[in-house]
Amino acid sequence: MPDLFLTPASISYLTQFILAQAISLFLIGRLWKRRTRQLGLLTGFFALATLFIGLMLLDAAFSPYHRLLAVYAENTVLALALVFLIQFAYGFPQPYPQHKWETYAALVASLGYFLWEAGYMIYRYVLLLGPGTVVFRPNLAAYSMALILALAPVAFVRQSMAADGRSVSWLRKLWKPQGNAARGARAFVLVFGILFVLGLFNVFLIFTLPHTVYNAAMSLGVLTALWLFATNYINFVPGGVSVQAKLSILTLTLFLALLGSVGWLIAPSYIVTFDPDLTDGQTVRFTPNAAGGYDVEVAPFHFEAELGEIVQVSFLDAERNYPVEFAFPFFGKIYTDLFVSNAGVITFGEPYWPPNMQAATARTPALFPLLIELDTRPKPGDGRVYVRETPDRLIVTWYHVPGLYQPQALNRPEAIYTFQAVLYINGTFDFTTNGLPLPILFDPDATPAANPWLRGAVSGLGEPLHTNAAALLATAQAGDTPLIENYQLAFRHYLHEFMMPLAGIVLGGSLLLILVLPLLFRFAIIRPLETLTHGMRRMEDGDLAISLPVQNQDEIGYLTGAFNGLVAQLGDAIRNLEARVTARTADLDTANAHLRAEIAEREQVEATVIEQQRTLAAFEERVRLSRDLHDGLGQVMGYLNVQAQAVQTLLADGQPQAAQSNLTDLTQATQDAYADIRNHILGLRTDEPAPHDFMVLLDDYVQHFGDESGLVVSLSLPTAVPDALSGPLLVPAIEEQALHIIQEALANVRKHAHASRVEVAFSVAAEQVQIVIGDDGVGFAIADFELRSGEPSGDGSHHFGLEIMRERAVQAGGQVEVRSAPGQGTQVLVTLPRFLPAVAEGETGYLKGLRLLLVDDHPLFLDGLRTLLRTRGLTVVGVAHDGLEAQEKARLLHPDVVVMDLNMPRCDGLTATRAIKAELPQIKIVILTVAEDEAHLFEAIKSGASGYLLKNLDANKFCTLLTGLVRGDAPLAPGLAERILSEFAQNSGPDGGTNGDKPSDPLTERQQEILGMVAEGLTYKEIAATLFLSEKTIKYHMGRIQALLQVESRAEAIAFYHQQT
C-alpha cells in the first residue's frame, strides 16, 4: 500500500468524499423505495462523483508515481458521471417535448467524450505499466472537458425557462422564475455551473495557472457545489424529505464544509517552519570509487566566477534542453552527448523529459544539481543558464534564475536561485549553491517541480525515484541505490504529521454526525413532532376528544398546547352550535325591529327635509323673479313715468306732434314689457345666451337709452382682446350679467343723477374686465350708502337697484364699487372675471345638464339623494343598489357622473370604480361614504375616482362640490385635502415629484396668496371673506392657477406650492 501524505487539498477532498458518499447513500435508499428514471440518473451521477472525488483524494495524497494510477482514471469517471448528469438535467422537473432532439444531441456528445476518455485512459495505463512511460493529457482534452461540463448548466437553463409558462422574456424567467419546478431548475444552474467554472480552471493550467490556485479552486469549488446541491435538493426533491433527514443532511454538510476550509487556513503557518537540508554557499563533491559508485563529501566552497556563454533554454517543451558535447564517465560508462535543462538537470544520452520524473524508477542517467522548474526566459534584470567548457571540465551555471511557480503560488517576492555544476573529465563532479532564497517556502499541493525536488545523481538503471528522503551525505553507496536527496518527499512527510489530527477530526466528526446526530434529533425533535402530527390526523378523522401531553416547554410544546386548545374550542362549538344559533336569531330579530323603527323615523325626517327643500327652492325662485322683474319691469316703469311727464309737458306747451311721438314710444315699451311679463308668468324664458354679439347688443342699448333719455351717452370699447390674452372678452354667462348691471346703472343715472352726459368705458387686464359707468350729475355723499367693495347697502329699501347690481357681480365672481361726491358726479366701477372658454358656460345651466347615476345599498338614502338632486334641477338617469348593478347601468345609460357608495354587498364601490373606469374611462365617479377613512380615500383616487364626498355634507356644499367637478376639479369633502397633501409630500421629491418640470414662479402675487391659503386648508368661502372677494372669484383664480401650473387637480397645485416653499 503506497504511503499517504495529507495536505490541505487532500483534507478538503476527504470532506468532499464523505459528503458525496453520504448523499449517494441517501439517494440509493430513496431509489430502493421509489424507482424512477430521474432518481436513477441522479443516483448514478453521485455514485460516480463519489468515485471521482476519491480519485482526486488519492491524487493529492499519493507520491508522484502512485498518484498517476488515480489521475489516469479521473477524467474517464468524470465523463461517465456527466452522461448521467446531463440526462438528469433534461428530465428535471420533467421532460419537455420541445427539447427531445436537444436531449439526444447532448447524449451523443457526452457519450462520445466518455468513449474518447476511456480509450485514452487505457492507452496511458499500457505505457505506464509497460515501459514506464508517463504521458500527459493533450491540451485539446482540457477544452473538450470544459465544453461538456457546460452542457449541464445549459440544460438546466433550458428546463427552467420551459417550466415557467409565462409569456415573458427569457431574462425575466431566469431572474424571477415562477413555480417550484422553474425555481428548482434555476437553482441547479448555479450548483452545476460551478463545475463548468472548475473546467475553465483546468484550461487555465495550460497557461501556467499555479497548481496551488487550481487545487484550492477544485477542493473548495466541489465542496461548495455539494453543499449547494444538498441544501437545494431537499427543497425541490419530489415527494419531500423528512425533518430528520433535512436536519442531518444540512448539519453534516455545514460541518464538512467548515472543516474542508480549515486545512487551508492553518497549514501555511506550519509550512514556514520546514527547513530542508539545503545549505547556501556550499560545495558538495561526488568522487567515483572502486565499487562503481560515488563518495559524497563537502568540499571547500568554490564558485566559478567565469560563467561562459548563455544557452537558450526555457520551460517550453521545444526549448527545454541544450545539447553539449563533452566526454564524461558516469557510473562506469562514458557519455559524450549531454543535455542541459532549465530545470536544474543535466542528462546523458537523451534529453530531459519532465513527465518521466513521475515514473516509478529512473530510466535516464542524470545529474540533479537542484531539480526545480526555473523561468529562464530572457527578462531585464534576470539571470540565465550559462555553459563554459574547458579541456578538463564542463561548467554549467544557473545564475540568478527565478522559480517558475513559486512567486505566483506563494504570493511573495520572487524566489531567485543561483547554483552551479562542474563536471571533471575524470568523472568527478561538484554541486555548488551560491544564492538560495532562504528560507525556502514549499507549496504542498503544487506540481513537485514547483519546489526544490531532488539533488544528487541517478544512473538510469532503474533506481526508485520516490523513496523516503535521507541525508545525501549518508547515502554514498555503490550499486543501484539511488544517490539522491528528495526534498519534496521530506516536506510531504513533515506536513503529513501535522495534518493527521485534522483528518481524525474529519473522520470522527463525520461518523458522529451520521450515526449519533439523527438519534439526538429523533428524541429531541422528531418524536414530539410525530406525536403532534398523529393527533392532527385523529382530529381530521373526527376525534375531537383527543388531548396530547405537552412534553417540553419549547416551540413544539407551545404548538401542542395550542392544538389542544383548538380541538377543545372546536368541539365546544360543534356541541353548542344549535343554542348559539337560537340566541343569535333572537338578537337579529331585536336588531331588525330597531332597524325598522329607525327606517320609519328616517322616512319621516326625509319627507320633512324634502318639503323644506321644495319650500327653499320656491323662495329662491321668487328672489330670482323679483330681481329679473326689477331689471326689466322696474326700468320700463321708470321710463314710462318720465315719458308720461314729458307728454304732459308737451301737451301743456301745445306740441301735440311731439307728444304723439312720445306716446308711440310709450306704447311700444308697454307692449314689450307686457310680452316680457307674460314670458315670466308662463315660464318661457330660457338661460340661453343672446343670439347676437354682446358688443352689438350693448351698442344698440346705449344708443336707444340715449335717444330715450336725451342724455349724451358714449361707449368706449376695446377694439380687440390683446394678443397676450386668449379667448373672447367675456364669456356668455358673464356677458349677460354685465349687460344687466350696465342697464341698471344707466337707469339709476336717468332717475337720480340729473346728468347731461354719461360714459361707459371698458378696460381689459390678463384675467378680468373693468367697466366704469360715469356721469356728470349732482353726485352724493358715499357715506349715505356704504356700498364699497361688494358690501351691502345700509339702506336697501331705497336703493334696491344698487343691491341687485352687487348681487349680479358677486354671482359672476366680481365686485361693484361706487365712487361719488356732491357736485362731482358718480362713478360705478364693475370688476368681472373674464373666465376661460372651458369654464365659461353658466355653471348652473351646465350642471343641470349633467346625467347622474346614483349607487347606494340603502334605499332610503338613495331616494332622498335622488329627490334632493332633482329639486336642484339635476337629471338623475338611474339608480343602482350594488357595484355589479352599477356596472350594468353604466354600460346601458352612459351617465356623465356616477355617485358611488363605498360599502355595498356583492361588489363594493372601489371594485366597481376600477371596472367602470377600465371599460368607460370618460365617466367621472365620485365616491360618497360615511367615514373619512384615509386608506379608502387614497385607494379610491388610485382606482380612478374623481372625487370623495361624505354623506353628512350640507346640500348646498354638496352641489357646490359637484359644480367643481364640472370645471375639472377633484371634489373633496372638507378635511380631506390635508391628507392628500401629506400623501403627495411623502411621494414627491425635489426632482422626482409630479411637478418637477413646472415653472419656478408663474403666478401673480394675488394667485400665490390664494394658493397659499388653499394649502393651509381654508375653504373658498373663508378665503373670499378674508380677501373681500366673492367665492366665485376665488374659484376662478384656482382654475387659472391650475392651468398656469399645468396640473390636473387642486391637490397637485398644493403639492407644488409646498415644494416651492
mmCIF file with all atom_site columns, C-alpha atoms in Angstrom, residues 867-966:
data_model
loop_
_atom_site.group_PDB
_atom_site.id
_atom_site.type_symbol
_atom_site.label_atom_id
_atom_site.label_alt_id
_atom_site.label_comp_id
_atom_site.label_asym_id
_atom_site.label_entity_id
_atom_site.label_seq_id
_atom_site.pdbx_PDB_ins_code
_atom_site.Cartn_x
_atom_site.Cartn_y
_atom_site.Cartn_z
_atom_site.occupancy
_atom_site.B_iso_or_equiv
_atom_site.pdbx_formal_charge
_atom_site.auth_seq_id
_atom_site.auth_comp_id
_atom_site.auth_asym_id
_atom_site.auth_atom_id
_atom_site.pdbx_PDB_model_num
ATOM 1   C CA . THR A 1 867 ? -85.140 63.844 -4.611  1.00 0.00 ? 867 THR A CA 1
ATOM 2   C CA . LEU A 1 868 ? -82.573 66.404 -3.425  1.00 0.00 ? 868 LEU A CA 1
ATOM 3   C CA . LEU A 1 869 ? -80.732 66.480 -6.752  1.00 0.00 ? 869 LEU A CA 1
ATOM 4   C CA . ARG A 1 870 ? -83.945 66.649 -8.778  1.00 0.00 ? 870 ARG A CA 1
ATOM 5   C CA . THR A 1 871 ? -85.237 69.578 -6.716  1.00 0.00 ? 871 THR A CA 1
ATOM 6   C CA . ARG A 1 872 ? -81.952 71.336 -7.546  1.00 0.00 ? 872 ARG A CA 1
ATOM 7   C CA . GLY A 1 873 ? -82.646 70.778 -11.253 1.00 0.00 ? 873 GLY A CA 1
ATOM 8   C CA . LEU A 1 874 ? -80.153 67.927 -11.840 1.00 0.00 ? 874 LEU A CA 1
ATOM 9   C CA . THR A 1 875 ? -81.012 64.946 -14.011 1.00 0.00 ? 875 THR A CA 1
ATOM 10  C CA . VAL A 1 876 ? -80.854 61.518 -12.313 1.00 0.00 ? 876 VAL A CA 1
ATOM 11  C CA . VAL A 1 877 ? -80.929 58.949 -15.128 1.00 0.00 ? 877 VAL A CA 1
ATOM 12  C CA . GLY A 1 878 ? -80.895 55.884 -12.902 1.00 0.00 ? 878 GLY A CA 1
ATOM 13  C CA . VAL A 1 879 ? -80.108 54.251 -9.566  1.00 0.00 ? 879 VAL A CA 1
ATOM 14  C CA . ALA A 1 880 ? -78.268 51.033 -8.598  1.00 0.00 ? 880 ALA A CA 1
ATOM 15  C CA . HIS A 1 881 ? -78.021 49.147 -5.318  1.00 0.00 ? 881 HIS A CA 1
ATOM 16  C CA . ASP A 1 882 ? -74.578 47.467 -5.579  1.00 0.00 ? 882 ASP A CA 1
ATOM 17  C CA . GLY A 1 883 ? -71.398 47.531 -7.645  1.00 0.00 ? 883 GLY A CA 1
ATOM 18  C CA . LEU A 1 884 ? -72.463 44.887 -10.164 1.00 0.00 ? 884 LEU A CA 1
ATOM 19  C CA . GLU A 1 885 ? -75.741 46.672 -10.902 1.00 0.00 ? 885 GLU A CA 1
ATOM 20  C CA . ALA A 1 886 ? -73.799 49.940 -11.192 1.00 0.00 ? 886 ALA A CA 1
ATOM 21  C CA . GLN A 1 887 ? -71.591 48.446 -13.909 1.00 0.00 ? 887 GLN A CA 1
ATOM 22  C CA . GLU A 1 888 ? -74.646 47.240 -15.848 1.00 0.00 ? 888 GLU A CA 1
ATOM 23  C CA . LYS A 1 889 ? -76.427 50.628 -15.540 1.00 0.00 ? 889 LYS A CA 1
ATOM 24  C CA . ALA A 1 890 ? -73.246 52.469 -16.571 1.00 0.00 ? 890 ALA A CA 1
ATOM 25  C CA . ARG A 1 891 ? -72.986 50.394 -19.772 1.00 0.00 ? 891 ARG A CA 1
ATOM 26  C CA . LEU A 1 892 ? -76.678 50.905 -20.514 1.00 0.00 ? 892 LEU A CA 1
ATOM 27  C CA . LEU A 1 893 ? -77.177 54.595 -19.611 1.00 0.00 ? 893 LEU A CA 1
ATOM 28  C CA . HIS A 1 894 ? -73.692 56.116 -20.154 1.00 0.00 ? 894 HIS A CA 1
ATOM 29  C CA . PRO A 1 895 ? -74.103 58.783 -17.426 1.00 0.00 ? 895 PRO A CA 1
ATOM 30  C CA . ASP A 1 896 ? -71.771 61.772 -17.103 1.00 0.00 ? 896 ASP A CA 1
ATOM 31  C CA . VAL A 1 897 ? -71.198 61.233 -13.379 1.00 0.00 ? 897 VAL A CA 1
ATOM 32  C CA . VAL A 1 898 ? -71.636 58.204 -11.082 1.00 0.00 ? 898 VAL A CA 1
ATOM 33  C CA . VAL A 1 899 ? -72.149 58.973 -7.375  1.00 0.00 ? 899 VAL A CA 1
ATOM 34  C CA . MET A 1 900 ? -70.903 55.733 -5.767  1.00 0.00 ? 900 MET A CA 1
ATOM 35  C CA . ASP A 1 901 ? -71.299 54.424 -2.212  1.00 0.00 ? 901 ASP A CA 1
ATOM 36  C CA . LEU A 1 902 ? -68.237 52.630 -0.809  1.00 0.00 ? 902 LEU A CA 1
ATOM 37  C CA . ASN A 1 903 ? -69.527 49.643 1.176   1.00 0.00 ? 903 ASN A CA 1
ATOM 38  C CA . MET A 1 904 ? -72.118 47.549 -0.683  1.00 0.00 ? 904 MET A CA 1
ATOM 39  C CA . PRO A 1 905 ? -72.977 43.849 -0.980  1.00 0.00 ? 905 PRO A CA 1
ATOM 40  C CA . ARG A 1 906 ? -71.882 41.638 -3.892  1.00 0.00 ? 906 ARG A CA 1
ATOM 41  C CA . CYS A 1 907 ? -69.445 44.224 -5.227  1.00 0.00 ? 907 CYS A CA 1
ATOM 42  C CA . ASP A 1 908 ? -68.049 47.186 -3.271  1.00 0.00 ? 908 ASP A CA 1
ATOM 43  C CA . GLY A 1 909 ? -67.583 50.710 -4.601  1.00 0.00 ? 909 GLY A CA 1
ATOM 44  C CA . LEU A 1 910 ? -63.808 50.519 -5.156  1.00 0.00 ? 910 LEU A CA 1
ATOM 45  C CA . THR A 1 911 ? -64.088 47.360 -7.249  1.00 0.00 ? 911 THR A CA 1
ATOM 46  C CA . ALA A 1 912 ? -66.954 48.832 -9.265  1.00 0.00 ? 912 ALA A CA 1
ATOM 47  C CA . THR A 1 913 ? -64.990 52.071 -9.769  1.00 0.00 ? 913 THR A CA 1
ATOM 48  C CA . ARG A 1 914 ? -61.995 50.215 -11.196 1.00 0.00 ? 914 ARG A CA 1
ATOM 49  C CA . ALA A 1 915 ? -64.237 48.174 -13.501 1.00 0.00 ? 915 ALA A CA 1
ATOM 50  C CA . ILE A 1 916 ? -66.202 51.192 -14.808 1.00 0.00 ? 916 ILE A CA 1
ATOM 51  C CA . LYS A 1 917 ? -63.101 53.329 -15.362 1.00 0.00 ? 917 LYS A CA 1
ATOM 52  C CA . ALA A 1 918 ? -61.417 50.463 -17.209 1.00 0.00 ? 918 ALA A CA 1
ATOM 53  C CA . GLU A 1 919 ? -64.388 49.996 -19.562 1.00 0.00 ? 919 GLU A CA 1
ATOM 54  C CA . LEU A 1 920 ? -65.821 53.558 -19.708 1.00 0.00 ? 920 LEU A CA 1
ATOM 55  C CA . PRO A 1 921 ? -62.986 55.947 -18.821 1.00 0.00 ? 921 PRO A CA 1
ATOM 56  C CA . GLN A 1 922 ? -64.979 59.069 -19.851 1.00 0.00 ? 922 GLN A CA 1
ATOM 57  C CA . ILE A 1 923 ? -67.413 58.623 -16.929 1.00 0.00 ? 923 ILE A CA 1
ATOM 58  C CA . LYS A 1 924 ? -66.497 60.568 -13.800 1.00 0.00 ? 924 LYS A CA 1
ATOM 59  C CA . ILE A 1 925 ? -67.025 58.807 -10.476 1.00 0.00 ? 925 ILE A CA 1
ATOM 60  C CA . VAL A 1 926 ? -67.494 60.479 -7.092  1.00 0.00 ? 926 VAL A CA 1
ATOM 61  C CA . ILE A 1 927 ? -67.203 58.267 -4.007  1.00 0.00 ? 927 ILE A CA 1
ATOM 62  C CA . LEU A 1 928 ? -69.891 59.012 -1.397  1.00 0.00 ? 928 LEU A CA 1
ATOM 63  C CA . THR A 1 929 ? -69.420 57.438 2.017   1.00 0.00 ? 929 THR A CA 1
ATOM 64  C CA . VAL A 1 930 ? -69.999 57.924 5.747   1.00 0.00 ? 930 VAL A CA 1
ATOM 65  C CA . ALA A 1 931 ? -66.490 57.984 7.265   1.00 0.00 ? 931 ALA A CA 1
ATOM 66  C CA . GLU A 1 932 ? -63.283 59.873 6.467   1.00 0.00 ? 932 GLU A CA 1
ATOM 67  C CA . ASP A 1 933 ? -61.198 56.717 6.005   1.00 0.00 ? 933 ASP A CA 1
ATOM 68  C CA . GLU A 1 934 ? -57.704 57.683 4.817   1.00 0.00 ? 934 GLU A CA 1
ATOM 69  C CA . ALA A 1 935 ? -56.991 54.259 3.336   1.00 0.00 ? 935 ALA A CA 1
ATOM 70  C CA . HIS A 1 936 ? -60.273 54.310 1.402   1.00 0.00 ? 936 HIS A CA 1
ATOM 71  C CA . LEU A 1 937 ? -59.568 57.876 0.261   1.00 0.00 ? 937 LEU A CA 1
ATOM 72  C CA . PHE A 1 938 ? -56.211 57.055 -1.323  1.00 0.00 ? 938 PHE A CA 1
ATOM 73  C CA . GLU A 1 939 ? -57.417 53.728 -2.676  1.00 0.00 ? 939 GLU A CA 1
ATOM 74  C CA . ALA A 1 940 ? -60.413 55.475 -4.295  1.00 0.00 ? 940 ALA A CA 1
ATOM 75  C CA . ILE A 1 941 ? -58.174 58.021 -6.006  1.00 0.00 ? 941 ILE A CA 1
ATOM 76  C CA . LYS A 1 942 ? -55.851 55.245 -7.220  1.00 0.00 ? 942 LYS A CA 1
ATOM 77  C CA . SER A 1 943 ? -58.872 53.351 -8.534  1.00 0.00 ? 943 SER A CA 1
ATOM 78  C CA . GLY A 1 944 ? -59.817 56.295 -10.770 1.00 0.00 ? 944 GLY A CA 1
ATOM 79  C CA . ALA A 1 945 ? -62.363 58.211 -8.674  1.00 0.00 ? 945 ALA A CA 1
ATOM 80  C CA . SER A 1 946 ? -62.649 61.925 -9.489  1.00 0.00 ? 946 SER A CA 1
ATOM 81  C CA . GLY A 1 947 ? -63.799 62.940 -6.003  1.00 0.00 ? 947 GLY A CA 1
ATOM 82  C CA . TYR A 1 948 ? -64.536 61.773 -2.474  1.00 0.00 ? 948 TYR A CA 1
ATOM 83  C CA . LEU A 1 949 ? -67.510 63.234 -0.544  1.00 0.00 ? 949 LEU A CA 1
ATOM 84  C CA . LEU A 1 950 ? -69.152 62.480 2.781   1.00 0.00 ? 950 LEU A CA 1
ATOM 85  C CA . LYS A 1 951 ? -72.844 61.756 3.257   1.00 0.00 ? 951 LYS A CA 1
ATOM 86  C CA . ASN A 1 952 ? -73.154 64.298 6.080   1.00 0.00 ? 952 ASN A CA 1
ATOM 87  C CA . LEU A 1 953 ? -72.307 67.255 3.792   1.00 0.00 ? 953 LEU A CA 1
ATOM 88  C CA . ASP A 1 954 ? -74.658 70.230 3.614   1.00 0.00 ? 954 ASP A CA 1
ATOM 89  C CA . ALA A 1 955 ? -76.859 70.095 0.493   1.00 0.00 ? 955 ALA A CA 1
ATOM 90  C CA . ASN A 1 956 ? -75.543 73.396 -0.846  1.00 0.00 ? 956 ASN A CA 1
ATOM 91  C CA . LYS A 1 957 ? -71.965 72.332 -0.218  1.00 0.00 ? 957 LYS A CA 1
ATOM 92  C CA . PHE A 1 958 ? -72.645 69.048 -1.955  1.00 0.00 ? 958 PHE A CA 1
ATOM 93  C CA . CYS A 1 959 ? -73.950 70.784 -5.092  1.00 0.00 ? 959 CYS A CA 1
ATOM 94  C CA . THR A 1 960 ? -71.045 73.261 -4.969  1.00 0.00 ? 960 THR A CA 1
ATOM 95  C CA . LEU A 1 961 ? -68.509 70.436 -4.980  1.00 0.00 ? 961 LEU A CA 1
ATOM 96  C CA . LEU A 1 962 ? -70.316 68.814 -7.905  1.00 0.00 ? 962 LEU A CA 1
ATOM 97  C CA . THR A 1 963 ? -70.009 72.152 -9.704  1.00 0.00 ? 963 THR A CA 1
ATOM 98  C CA . GLY A 1 964 ? -66.236 71.950 -9.178  1.00 0.00 ? 964 GLY A CA 1
ATOM 99  C CA . LEU A 1 965 ? -66.319 68.519 -10.836 1.00 0.00 ? 965 LEU A CA 1
ATOM 100 C CA . VAL A 1 966 ? -67.862 70.139 -13.932 1.00 0.00 ? 966 VAL A CA 1
#
